[in-house]
């Protein structure tokens, strides 16, 4: 049984990324808003556009703290941000949905989202994803690294130097793999499960344009 050990550099890398991830979070808590009041489909759509817009700004600030990201070709940095923004937004939404809440709150939140204006056909795949993320019970370091791995996807459209992105992503995947082994020793396939979520995330993100276009306005 090989002894898995996170090196000092990897520890430092993880701390930089996790601190940045926690620092660059959405200022106002959308879950609290949704729990407080019931909004019309139009108001929910507006709220979503505001959240998505602020999320992009948060993502730009976060990526500046990923060691090596600013050394990438400038146009590639933009291609990576554009290519991962929707996935990062759904990943963030899943993490918000999976947060531990007082009993009954998650059910109310789910109901508010079900009734927010999203078309029926997208509700099931979306909540299946949220629940599969919740079942992983990720620690914040894993959440931060998973978002980082998502951003550093080499095969985004228009990325020129894919090798450079791949090297960065490999660095992050190595830390994430070790962290998973150390955090979930009883579940050797945990890391594989985690990466499997990224496939589900990409599929869900393909629906995004249609989800917006089919938002049920009264
Ligand atoms: C949480 C966040 C952070 C950053 C950026 C965006 C968002 N997301 C949102 O603001 C929207 C709201 C928006 C208002 C209507 C209800 C869903 N949202 C979505 C979602 C649904 C459909 C699509 Cl197409 C996209 C996202 N899933 C959510 C799960 C949650 F637990 C939650 F609290 C909010 C959630």
PDB file of C-alpha atoms and ligand atoms in Angstrom:
ATOM      1  CA  UNK A   1       0.000   0.000   0.000  1.00  0.00           C
ATOM      2  CA  UNK A   2       1.856   3.116  -1.223  1.00  0.00           C
ATOM      3  CA  UNK A   3       2.070   5.871   1.391  1.00  0.00           C
ATOM      4  CA  UNK A   4       0.320   8.935  -0.075  1.00  0.00           C
ATOM      5  CA  UNK A   5       1.973  12.146   1.052  1.00  0.00           C
ATOM      6  CA  UNK A   6       1.203  15.759   0.156  1.00  0.00           C
ATOM      7  CA  UNK A   7       4.485  17.629  -0.272  1.00  0.00           C
ATOM      8  CA  UNK A   8       5.205  21.005   1.314  1.00  0.00           C
ATOM      9  CA  UNK A   9       4.805  22.737  -2.073  1.00  0.00           C
ATOM     10  CA  UNK A  10       1.498  20.973  -2.684  1.00  0.00           C
ATOM     11  CA  UNK A  11       0.339  22.021   0.805  1.00  0.00           C
ATOM     12  CA  UNK A  12       1.227  25.643  -0.005  1.00  0.00           C
ATOM     13  CA  UNK A  13      -0.494  25.422  -3.415  1.00  0.00           C
ATOM     14  CA  UNK A  14      -3.664  24.023  -1.802  1.00  0.00           C
ATOM     15  CA  UNK A  15      -3.699  26.796   0.815  1.00  0.00           C
ATOM     16  CA  UNK A  16      -3.339  29.546  -1.841  1.00  0.00           C
ATOM     17  CA  UNK A  17      -6.166  28.079  -3.910  1.00  0.00           C
ATOM     18  CA  UNK A  18      -8.521  27.367  -1.005  1.00  0.00           C
ATOM     19  CA  UNK A  19      -8.006  30.817   0.550  1.00  0.00           C
ATOM     20  CA  UNK A  20      -8.647  32.448  -2.843  1.00  0.00           C
ATOM     21  CA  UNK A  21     -11.704  30.255  -3.385  1.00  0.00           C
ATOM     22  CA  UNK A  22     -13.181  31.228  -0.014  1.00  0.00           C
ATOM     23  CA  UNK A  23     -12.242  34.895  -0.446  1.00  0.00           C
ATOM     24  CA  UNK A  24     -13.819  35.202  -3.875  1.00  0.00           C
ATOM     25  CA  UNK A  25     -17.302  34.024  -3.011  1.00  0.00           C
ATOM     26  CA  UNK A  26     -20.585  35.570  -4.041  1.00  0.00           C
ATOM     27  CA  UNK A  27     -21.128  38.558  -1.685  1.00  0.00           C
ATOM     28  CA  UNK A  28     -24.879  38.284  -1.147  1.00  0.00           C
ATOM     29  CA  UNK A  29     -26.129  34.806  -0.315  1.00  0.00           C
ATOM     30  CA  UNK A  30     -28.661  33.874  -2.997  1.00  0.00           C
ATOM     31  CA  UNK A  31     -29.833  30.850  -1.003  1.00  0.00           C
ATOM     32  CA  UNK A  32     -30.837  33.141   1.875  1.00  0.00           C
ATOM     33  CA  UNK A  33     -32.738  35.410  -0.545  1.00  0.00           C
ATOM     34  CA  UNK A  34     -34.599  32.471  -2.049  1.00  0.00           C
ATOM     35  CA  UNK A  35     -35.462  31.125   1.401  1.00  0.00           C
ATOM     36  CA  UNK A  36     -36.723  34.541   2.567  1.00  0.00           C
ATOM     37  CA  UNK A  37     -39.035  35.365  -0.307  1.00  0.00           C
ATOM     38  CA  UNK A  38     -40.866  33.825  -3.231  1.00  0.00           C
ATOM     39  CA  UNK A  39     -40.114  35.739  -6.440  1.00  0.00           C
ATOM     40  CA  UNK A  40     -41.895  35.862  -9.795  1.00  0.00           C
ATOM     41  CA  UNK A  41     -40.346  34.089 -12.782  1.00  0.00           C
ATOM     42  CA  UNK A  42     -39.187  37.476 -14.113  1.00  0.00           C
ATOM     43  CA  UNK A  43     -37.584  38.444 -10.800  1.00  0.00           C
ATOM     44  CA  UNK A  44     -35.897  35.017 -10.595  1.00  0.00           C
ATOM     45  CA  UNK A  45     -34.564  35.385 -14.120  1.00  0.00           C
ATOM     46  CA  UNK A  46     -33.154  38.803 -13.244  1.00  0.00           C
ATOM     47  CA  UNK A  47     -31.644  37.391 -10.047  1.00  0.00           C
ATOM     48  CA  UNK A  48     -30.010  34.615 -12.056  1.00  0.00           C
ATOM     49  CA  UNK A  49     -28.472  37.071 -14.524  1.00  0.00           C
ATOM     50  CA  UNK A  50     -27.142  39.163 -11.621  1.00  0.00           C
ATOM     51  CA  UNK A  51     -25.709  36.069  -9.917  1.00  0.00           C
ATOM     52  CA  UNK A  52     -24.164  34.787 -13.144  1.00  0.00           C
ATOM     53  CA  UNK A  53     -22.609  38.190 -13.864  1.00  0.00           C
ATOM     54  CA  UNK A  54     -21.116  38.548 -10.397  1.00  0.00           C
ATOM     55  CA  UNK A  55     -19.968  34.926 -10.608  1.00  0.00           C
ATOM     56  CA  UNK A  56     -17.910  35.717 -13.734  1.00  0.00           C
ATOM     57  CA  UNK A  57     -16.187  38.598 -11.940  1.00  0.00           C
ATOM     58  CA  UNK A  58     -15.530  36.325  -8.957  1.00  0.00           C
ATOM     59  CA  UNK A  59     -14.107  33.687 -11.304  1.00  0.00           C
ATOM     60  CA  UNK A  60     -11.684  36.173 -12.911  1.00  0.00           C
ATOM     61  CA  UNK A  61     -10.416  37.246  -9.480  1.00  0.00           C
ATOM     62  CA  UNK A  62     -10.140  33.626  -8.348  1.00  0.00           C
ATOM     63  CA  UNK A  63      -8.121  32.520 -11.408  1.00  0.00           C
ATOM     64  CA  UNK A  64      -5.574  35.300 -10.778  1.00  0.00           C
ATOM     65  CA  UNK A  65      -4.632  33.352  -7.646  1.00  0.00           C
ATOM     66  CA  UNK A  66      -4.099  30.037  -9.406  1.00  0.00           C
ATOM     67  CA  UNK A  67      -0.284  29.686  -9.493  1.00  0.00           C
ATOM     68  CA  UNK A  68       0.797  29.632 -13.126  1.00  0.00           C
ATOM     69  CA  UNK A  69      -2.506  30.856 -14.599  1.00  0.00           C
ATOM     70  CA  UNK A  70      -1.237  34.382 -15.288  1.00  0.00           C
ATOM     71  CA  UNK A  71       1.840  32.895 -17.000  1.00  0.00           C
ATOM     72  CA  UNK A  72      -0.416  31.309 -19.642  1.00  0.00           C
ATOM     73  CA  UNK A  73      -0.932  33.037 -22.989  1.00  0.00           C
ATOM     74  CA  UNK A  74      -3.320  35.966 -22.347  1.00  0.00           C
ATOM     75  CA  UNK A  75      -5.814  34.829 -24.997  1.00  0.00           C
ATOM     76  CA  UNK A  76      -5.741  31.314 -23.576  1.00  0.00           C
ATOM     77  CA  UNK A  77      -6.574  32.718 -20.123  1.00  0.00           C
ATOM     78  CA  UNK A  78      -9.701  34.308 -21.645  1.00  0.00           C
ATOM     79  CA  UNK A  79     -10.591  31.115 -23.537  1.00  0.00           C
ATOM     80  CA  UNK A  80     -10.351  29.126 -20.290  1.00  0.00           C
ATOM     81  CA  UNK A  81     -12.538  31.619 -18.407  1.00  0.00           C
ATOM     82  CA  UNK A  82     -15.157  31.766 -21.143  1.00  0.00           C
ATOM     83  CA  UNK A  83     -15.124  27.983 -21.531  1.00  0.00           C
ATOM     84  CA  UNK A  84     -15.574  27.259 -17.826  1.00  0.00           C
ATOM     85  CA  UNK A  85     -17.873  30.069 -16.639  1.00  0.00           C
ATOM     86  CA  UNK A  86     -21.137  28.095 -16.989  1.00  0.00           C
ATOM     87  CA  UNK A  87     -19.655  24.945 -15.452  1.00  0.00           C
ATOM     88  CA  UNK A  88     -18.227  26.973 -12.569  1.00  0.00           C
ATOM     89  CA  UNK A  89     -21.646  28.541 -12.029  1.00  0.00           C
ATOM     90  CA  UNK A  90     -23.409  25.138 -11.859  1.00  0.00           C
ATOM     91  CA  UNK A  91     -20.638  23.766  -9.637  1.00  0.00           C
ATOM     92  CA  UNK A  92     -21.044  26.749  -7.326  1.00  0.00           C
ATOM     93  CA  UNK A  93     -24.826  26.311  -7.354  1.00  0.00           C
ATOM     94  CA  UNK A  94     -24.417  22.631  -6.468  1.00  0.00           C
ATOM     95  CA  UNK A  95     -22.105  23.514  -3.600  1.00  0.00           C
ATOM     96  CA  UNK A  96     -24.542  26.153  -2.330  1.00  0.00           C
ATOM     97  CA  UNK A  97     -27.407  23.646  -2.584  1.00  0.00           C
ATOM     98  CA  UNK A  98     -25.417  20.939  -0.762  1.00  0.00           C
ATOM     99  CA  UNK A  99     -24.427  23.191   2.150  1.00  0.00           C
ATOM    100  CA  UNK A 100     -25.601  21.963   5.555  1.00  0.00           C
ATOM    101  CA  UNK A 101     -28.779  23.962   6.350  1.00  0.00           C
ATOM    102  CA  UNK A 102     -31.254  23.916   9.253  1.00  0.00           C
ATOM    103  CA  UNK A 103     -33.752  21.068   8.772  1.00  0.00           C
ATOM    104  CA  UNK A 104     -36.422  21.809   6.193  1.00  0.00           C
ATOM    105  CA  UNK A 105     -34.468  24.646   4.546  1.00  0.00           C
ATOM    106  CA  UNK A 106     -33.053  22.506   1.717  1.00  0.00           C
ATOM    107  CA  UNK A 107     -36.587  21.335   0.856  1.00  0.00           C
ATOM    108  CA  UNK A 108     -37.866  24.926   0.720  1.00  0.00           C
ATOM    109  CA  UNK A 109     -34.869  25.974  -1.372  1.00  0.00           C
ATOM    110  CA  UNK A 110     -35.455  23.063  -3.761  1.00  0.00           C
ATOM    111  CA  UNK A 111     -39.134  23.994  -4.075  1.00  0.00           C
ATOM    112  CA  UNK A 112     -38.305  27.664  -4.763  1.00  0.00           C
ATOM    113  CA  UNK A 113     -35.849  26.636  -7.486  1.00  0.00           C
ATOM    114  CA  UNK A 114     -38.319  24.140  -8.992  1.00  0.00           C
ATOM    115  CA  UNK A 115     -40.883  26.944  -9.213  1.00  0.00           C
ATOM    116  CA  UNK A 116     -38.418  29.655 -10.265  1.00  0.00           C
ATOM    117  CA  UNK A 117     -39.240  29.511 -13.982  1.00  0.00           C
ATOM    118  CA  UNK A 118     -36.901  26.761 -15.141  1.00  0.00           C
ATOM    119  CA  UNK A 119     -38.559  24.415 -17.640  1.00  0.00           C
ATOM    120  CA  UNK A 120     -39.613  21.043 -16.234  1.00  0.00           C
ATOM    121  CA  UNK A 121     -37.299  19.039 -18.533  1.00  0.00           C
ATOM    122  CA  UNK A 122     -34.155  20.554 -16.934  1.00  0.00           C
ATOM    123  CA  UNK A 123     -35.218  20.263 -13.289  1.00  0.00           C
ATOM    124  CA  UNK A 124     -34.429  16.534 -12.928  1.00  0.00           C
ATOM    125  CA  UNK A 125     -30.930  16.513 -14.486  1.00  0.00           C
ATOM    126  CA  UNK A 126     -30.057  19.666 -12.543  1.00  0.00           C
ATOM    127  CA  UNK A 127     -31.101  18.316  -9.146  1.00  0.00           C
ATOM    128  CA  UNK A 128     -29.592  14.902  -9.937  1.00  0.00           C
ATOM    129  CA  UNK A 129     -26.294  16.723 -10.378  1.00  0.00           C
ATOM    130  CA  UNK A 130     -26.743  18.809  -7.221  1.00  0.00           C
ATOM    131  CA  UNK A 131     -27.537  15.716  -5.185  1.00  0.00           C
ATOM    132  CA  UNK A 132     -24.623  13.741  -6.636  1.00  0.00           C
ATOM    133  CA  UNK A 133     -22.310  16.604  -5.627  1.00  0.00           C
ATOM    134  CA  UNK A 134     -23.902  16.683  -2.164  1.00  0.00           C
ATOM    135  CA  UNK A 135     -23.346  12.940  -1.670  1.00  0.00           C
ATOM    136  CA  UNK A 136     -19.583  13.503  -2.052  1.00  0.00           C
ATOM    137  CA  UNK A 137     -19.445  15.610   1.134  1.00  0.00           C
ATOM    138  CA  UNK A 138     -16.454  17.500  -0.262  1.00  0.00           C
ATOM    139  CA  UNK A 139     -14.220  19.456   2.101  1.00  0.00           C
ATOM    140  CA  UNK A 140     -13.562  23.038   1.023  1.00  0.00           C
ATOM    141  CA  UNK A 141     -10.080  22.186  -0.306  1.00  0.00           C
ATOM    142  CA  UNK A 142     -11.649  19.589  -2.606  1.00  0.00           C
ATOM    143  CA  UNK A 143     -14.293  22.096  -3.746  1.00  0.00           C
ATOM    144  CA  UNK A 144     -11.642  24.714  -4.506  1.00  0.00           C
ATOM    145  CA  UNK A 145      -9.416  22.217  -6.355  1.00  0.00           C
ATOM    146  CA  UNK A 146     -12.338  20.769  -8.311  1.00  0.00           C
ATOM    147  CA  UNK A 147     -13.278  24.274  -9.523  1.00  0.00           C
ATOM    148  CA  UNK A 148      -9.614  24.880 -10.412  1.00  0.00           C
ATOM    149  CA  UNK A 149      -9.414  21.593 -12.365  1.00  0.00           C
ATOM    150  CA  UNK A 150     -12.607  22.601 -14.209  1.00  0.00           C
ATOM    151  CA  UNK A 151     -11.146  25.981 -15.176  1.00  0.00           C
ATOM    152  CA  UNK A 152      -7.888  24.359 -16.344  1.00  0.00           C
ATOM    153  CA  UNK A 153      -9.566  22.124 -18.936  1.00  0.00           C
ATOM    154  CA  UNK A 154      -7.158  22.014 -21.915  1.00  0.00           C
ATOM    155  CA  UNK A 155      -9.724  21.207 -24.631  1.00  0.00           C
ATOM    156  CA  UNK A 156     -11.819  24.350 -24.308  1.00  0.00           C
ATOM    157  CA  UNK A 157     -12.583  26.075 -27.657  1.00  0.00           C
ATOM    158  CA  UNK A 158      -9.818  28.381 -28.992  1.00  0.00           C
ATOM    159  CA  UNK A 159      -7.120  27.312 -26.498  1.00  0.00           C
ATOM    160  CA  UNK A 160      -3.828  27.488 -28.454  1.00  0.00           C
ATOM    161  CA  UNK A 161      -1.230  26.083 -26.047  1.00  0.00           C
ATOM    162  CA  UNK A 162      -3.163  23.075 -24.696  1.00  0.00           C
ATOM    163  CA  UNK A 163       0.054  21.477 -23.367  1.00  0.00           C
ATOM    164  CA  UNK A 164       0.667  24.423 -21.015  1.00  0.00           C
ATOM    165  CA  UNK A 165      -2.892  24.142 -19.641  1.00  0.00           C
ATOM    166  CA  UNK A 166      -2.561  20.361 -19.370  1.00  0.00           C
ATOM    167  CA  UNK A 167       0.636  20.706 -17.285  1.00  0.00           C
ATOM    168  CA  UNK A 168      -1.149  23.084 -14.891  1.00  0.00           C
ATOM    169  CA  UNK A 169      -4.212  20.870 -14.666  1.00  0.00           C
ATOM    170  CA  UNK A 170      -2.025  17.806 -14.000  1.00  0.00           C
ATOM    171  CA  UNK A 171      -0.416  19.659 -11.073  1.00  0.00           C
ATOM    172  CA  UNK A 172      -3.823  20.363  -9.563  1.00  0.00           C
ATOM    173  CA  UNK A 173      -5.139  16.844 -10.274  1.00  0.00           C
ATOM    174  CA  UNK A 174      -2.148  15.347  -8.452  1.00  0.00           C
ATOM    175  CA  UNK A 175      -2.880  17.369  -5.316  1.00  0.00           C
ATOM    176  CA  UNK A 176      -6.625  16.615  -5.561  1.00  0.00           C
ATOM    177  CA  UNK A 177      -5.952  12.883  -5.974  1.00  0.00           C
ATOM    178  CA  UNK A 178      -3.746  12.777  -2.855  1.00  0.00           C
ATOM    179  CA  UNK A 179      -6.240  14.872  -0.892  1.00  0.00           C
ATOM    180  CA  UNK A 180      -9.076  12.482  -1.809  1.00  0.00           C
ATOM    181  CA  UNK A 181      -7.044   9.470  -0.656  1.00  0.00           C
ATOM    182  CA  UNK A 182      -6.213  11.182   2.641  1.00  0.00           C
ATOM    183  CA  UNK A 183      -9.709  12.613   3.253  1.00  0.00           C
ATOM    184  CA  UNK A 184     -11.643   9.473   2.220  1.00  0.00           C
ATOM    185  CA  UNK A 185      -9.359   6.515   3.077  1.00  0.00           C
ATOM    186  CA  UNK A 186     -12.330   4.163   3.284  1.00  0.00           C
ATOM    187  CA  UNK A 187     -13.301   4.983  -0.315  1.00  0.00           C
ATOM    188  CA  UNK A 188     -10.410   4.298  -2.746  1.00  0.00           C
ATOM    189  CA  UNK A 189     -12.591   5.158  -5.793  1.00  0.00           C
ATOM    190  CA  UNK A 190     -13.607   8.566  -4.382  1.00  0.00           C
ATOM    191  CA  UNK A 191     -11.251  10.522  -6.680  1.00  0.00           C
ATOM    192  CA  UNK A 192     -12.677   8.719  -9.732  1.00  0.00           C
ATOM    193  CA  UNK A 193     -16.226   9.524  -8.553  1.00  0.00           C
ATOM    194  CA  UNK A 194     -15.242  13.171  -8.148  1.00  0.00           C
ATOM    195  CA  UNK A 195     -13.906  13.360 -11.716  1.00  0.00           C
ATOM    196  CA  UNK A 196     -17.040  11.596 -12.933  1.00  0.00           C
ATOM    197  CA  UNK A 197     -19.034  14.582 -11.664  1.00  0.00           C
ATOM    198  CA  UNK A 198     -17.108  16.794 -14.116  1.00  0.00           C
ATOM    199  CA  UNK A 199     -18.578  14.786 -16.989  1.00  0.00           C
ATOM    200  CA  UNK A 200     -22.087  15.283 -15.548  1.00  0.00           C
ATOM    201  CA  UNK A 201     -21.278  18.982 -15.106  1.00  0.00           C
ATOM    202  CA  UNK A 202     -20.297  19.375 -18.750  1.00  0.00           C
ATOM    203  CA  UNK A 203     -23.532  17.698 -19.865  1.00  0.00           C
ATOM    204  CA  UNK A 204     -25.637  19.924 -17.602  1.00  0.00           C
ATOM    205  CA  UNK A 205     -23.837  22.993 -18.937  1.00  0.00           C
ATOM    206  CA  UNK A 206     -24.822  22.060 -22.494  1.00  0.00           C
ATOM    207  CA  UNK A 207     -28.463  22.692 -21.421  1.00  0.00           C
ATOM    208  CA  UNK A 208     -27.665  26.165 -20.097  1.00  0.00           C
ATOM    209  CA  UNK A 209     -28.577  28.202 -23.193  1.00  0.00           C
ATOM    210  CA  UNK A 210     -31.849  26.285 -23.575  1.00  0.00           C
ATOM    211  CA  UNK A 211     -32.603  26.633 -19.847  1.00  0.00           C
ATOM    212  CA  UNK A 212     -32.427  30.406 -20.180  1.00  0.00           C
ATOM    213  CA  UNK A 213     -34.311  30.523 -23.500  1.00  0.00           C
ATOM    214  CA  UNK A 214     -37.154  28.393 -22.110  1.00  0.00           C
ATOM    215  CA  UNK A 215     -37.507  30.248 -18.803  1.00  0.00           C
ATOM    216  CA  UNK A 216     -41.259  30.372 -18.213  1.00  0.00           C
ATOM    217  CA  UNK A 217     -42.189  34.074 -18.034  1.00  0.00           C
ATOM    218  CA  UNK A 218     -45.818  34.773 -17.160  1.00  0.00           C
TER     219      UNK A 218
HETATM  220  C1  LIG B   1     -25.857  29.898  -6.521  1.00  0.00           C
HETATM  221  C2  LIG B   1     -25.231  30.686  -7.633  1.00  0.00           C
HETATM  222  C3  LIG B   1     -23.978  31.260  -7.451  1.00  0.00           C
HETATM  223  C4  LIG B   1     -23.387  31.948  -8.488  1.00  0.00           C
HETATM  224  C5  LIG B   1     -24.029  32.076  -9.697  1.00  0.00           C
HETATM  225  C6  LIG B   1     -25.295  31.510  -9.885  1.00  0.00           C
HETATM  226  C7  LIG B   1     -25.903  30.839  -8.849  1.00  0.00           C
HETATM  227  N1  LIG B   1     -27.171  30.256  -9.054  1.00  0.00           N
HETATM  228  C8  LIG B   1     -28.345  30.930  -8.895  1.00  0.00           C
HETATM  229  O1  LIG B   1     -28.424  32.048  -8.444  1.00  0.00           O
HETATM  230  C9  LIG B   1     -29.583  30.134  -9.303  1.00  0.00           C
HETATM  231  C10 LIG B   1     -30.934  30.717  -8.844  1.00  0.00           C
HETATM  232  C11 LIG B   1     -31.193  32.072  -9.490  1.00  0.00           C
HETATM  233  C12 LIG B   1     -32.566  32.607  -9.110  1.00  0.00           C
HETATM  234  C13 LIG B   1     -33.666  31.618  -9.453  1.00  0.00           C
HETATM  235  C14 LIG B   1     -33.418  30.275  -8.792  1.00  0.00           C
HETATM  236  C15 LIG B   1     -32.032  29.725  -9.181  1.00  0.00           C
HETATM  237  N2  LIG B   1     -29.415  28.749  -8.842  1.00  0.00           N
HETATM  238  C16 LIG B   1     -29.374  27.679  -9.676  1.00  0.00           C
HETATM  239  C17 LIG B   1     -29.474  27.724 -11.124  1.00  0.00           C
HETATM  240  C18 LIG B   1     -30.640  27.281 -11.759  1.00  0.00           C
HETATM  241  C19 LIG B   1     -30.753  27.336 -13.142  1.00  0.00           C
HETATM  242  C20 LIG B   1     -29.699  27.860 -13.905  1.00  0.00           C
HETATM  243 CL1  LIG B   1     -29.828  27.930 -15.638  1.00  0.00          CL
HETATM  244  C21 LIG B   1     -28.557  28.317 -13.278  1.00  0.00           C
HETATM  245  C22 LIG B   1     -28.439  28.266 -11.889  1.00  0.00           C
HETATM  246  N3  LIG B   1     -29.220  26.564  -8.968  1.00  0.00           N
HETATM  247  C23 LIG B   1     -29.169  26.912  -7.661  1.00  0.00           C
HETATM  248  C24 LIG B   1     -29.011  26.156  -6.496  1.00  0.00           C
HETATM  249  C25 LIG B   1     -28.996  26.788  -5.264  1.00  0.00           C
HETATM  250  F1  LIG B   1     -28.848  26.087  -4.137  1.00  0.00           F
HETATM  251  C26 LIG B   1     -29.145  28.186  -5.180  1.00  0.00           C
HETATM  252  F2  LIG B   1     -29.124  28.772  -3.985  1.00  0.00           F
HETATM  253  C27 LIG B   1     -29.302  28.968  -6.334  1.00  0.00           C
HETATM  254  C28 LIG B   1     -29.305  28.312  -7.560  1.00  0.00           C
END
